[in-house]
Amino acid sequence: MANAASQRVPAAEQDVGANADRVSWDFGTSAEEYRKLIHYLPVALWQVDTRGASAAFDRLKAEGIVDIAAYLDAHPELVEHAQDVVRVTAVNREAVSLLRGSSASELVGPVRYVFSASPELAKRVMVAHFEGRRNYFEATRITAFDGTRIDVLFSTTYATPSQGLDTSLLMMIDIGERLKVEAQLRQLQADFTHAARISMLGEMATSIAHEVKQPLTAIVTNAETSLRWLARKDVNIQKLKQLTTRIVSSARRASDIVQRVRGMATKHEPGRAALDLNEIVDEALLFVRHDIEAWSIDLSVRYVAHPTRVIGDRIQLQQVVVNLLVNSIQAIAQSGGATRRIELATSAGADGSADFCIRDSGPGIADENRERIFDSFFTTKDTGMGIGLAICQSIIVSHGGAITASNHPQGGAQFRFSLPPGVAD
Ligand code: ADP
């Protein structure tokens, strides 16, 4: 084991010249002490005798095989064979505990059990070894002896041919807890976005309902009075004109209220910071990543190499991108089509504008709705409020830009917005 441990001397420490004796690893005292340290190391460790594979590798190299990955694809029996002839010769305490074993001897023998949950990993480990790489690592899964699947960070360190060693070290760290926390965090983010959107839309709807109640009541009262006047024999045109004028002005007021409350959603004056649209898109994606994964949507993002800076409010512009993404996700989810794809791109317009485009593989926008989708309260969804796009438009317009919707010739909706380039105050 002391020999195997000596392979772990980091490369940087091998080249320290005159100071080598001061900083290099000291195995002089006691191999037994090192054995103990390794035994109690809080990282699961396997010492693996790779002689069985080395013989096969030497033969393949002599035959002139260079593309080992392709060769192993064509000869899967070699990967199978290697898992029998490459053998675990020692393990530490943490390895026994990780695999829910009862003793180290259970883990000693053919290396096959390490790859039982992820047979392709065996091939990748062989490819890295054949190519003479120093290390290989990936996040993967193993099956413990009691059948539990465990997420681990798997890594292996190979001896270089010049070391004349046929020993590799495998290391694993249990990352199950970390992945769980990450998933919870993503779920929280998604819930938060959802809650933020709902609460903003909810607040708007409530204030609109509250404020338009008064002009609507006035409209109804005036209309009812008009009807009563119309029912009389001596129609008083003058009175009817007055009532109708009141109806028109109340309706105007209701419309103004809707506009004003919609404006409120875009929060007073937008901030005026110099912003990079690529960053805005990146941040917005954080909020919807969970939904994109949950619906198995294939996401492609193309960022412009030299983004134009725009002046504006980071949160508001994020809100626009999030709203557009949420709409695309909902369109794809509702359509239930086999292709689930969202393409995002930022670009620089000929006039120096910062442009954004989102295209989805949903059903697209019906022709008869094309003119109305930016209207407040226009929705085709059972539980929709029809405010998302109205807010997007208000925000983009308040930033001096424009937003348009169309259908892509190859299907799906496409939204584009364009913001003028700006110089910070
Ligand atoms: P809501 O999402 O509550 O319906 P929006 O204002 O965000 O409100 O959208 C208005 C309408 O525009 C939607 O109901 C839908 O008919 C249409 N729409 C928006 N985005 C898309 C899209 N990506 N694909 C197809 N239709 C869309």
PDB file of N, CA, C and O in Angstrom, residues 5 171 290:
ATOM      1  N   ALA A   5       0.586   4.396  -2.452  1.00  0.00           N
ATOM      2  CA  ALA A   5       0.405   5.759  -1.959  1.00  0.00           C
ATOM      3  C   ALA A   5       1.435   6.693  -2.575  1.00  0.00           C
ATOM      4  O   ALA A   5       1.153   7.856  -2.818  1.00  0.00           O
ATOM      5  N   MET A 171     -10.965   6.132  -6.197  1.00  0.00           N
ATOM      6  CA  MET A 171     -11.469   6.873  -5.041  1.00  0.00           C
ATOM      7  C   MET A 171     -12.928   7.228  -5.287  1.00  0.00           C
ATOM      8  O   MET A 171     -13.298   7.528  -6.422  1.00  0.00           O
ATOM      9  N   HIS A 290     -35.385  24.285 -13.522  1.00  0.00           N
ATOM     10  CA  HIS A 290     -36.067  23.120 -12.970  1.00  0.00           C
ATOM     11  C   HIS A 290     -37.210  22.678 -13.891  1.00  0.00           C
ATOM     12  O   HIS A 290     -37.362  21.490 -14.196  1.00  0.00           O
TER      13      HIS A 290
END
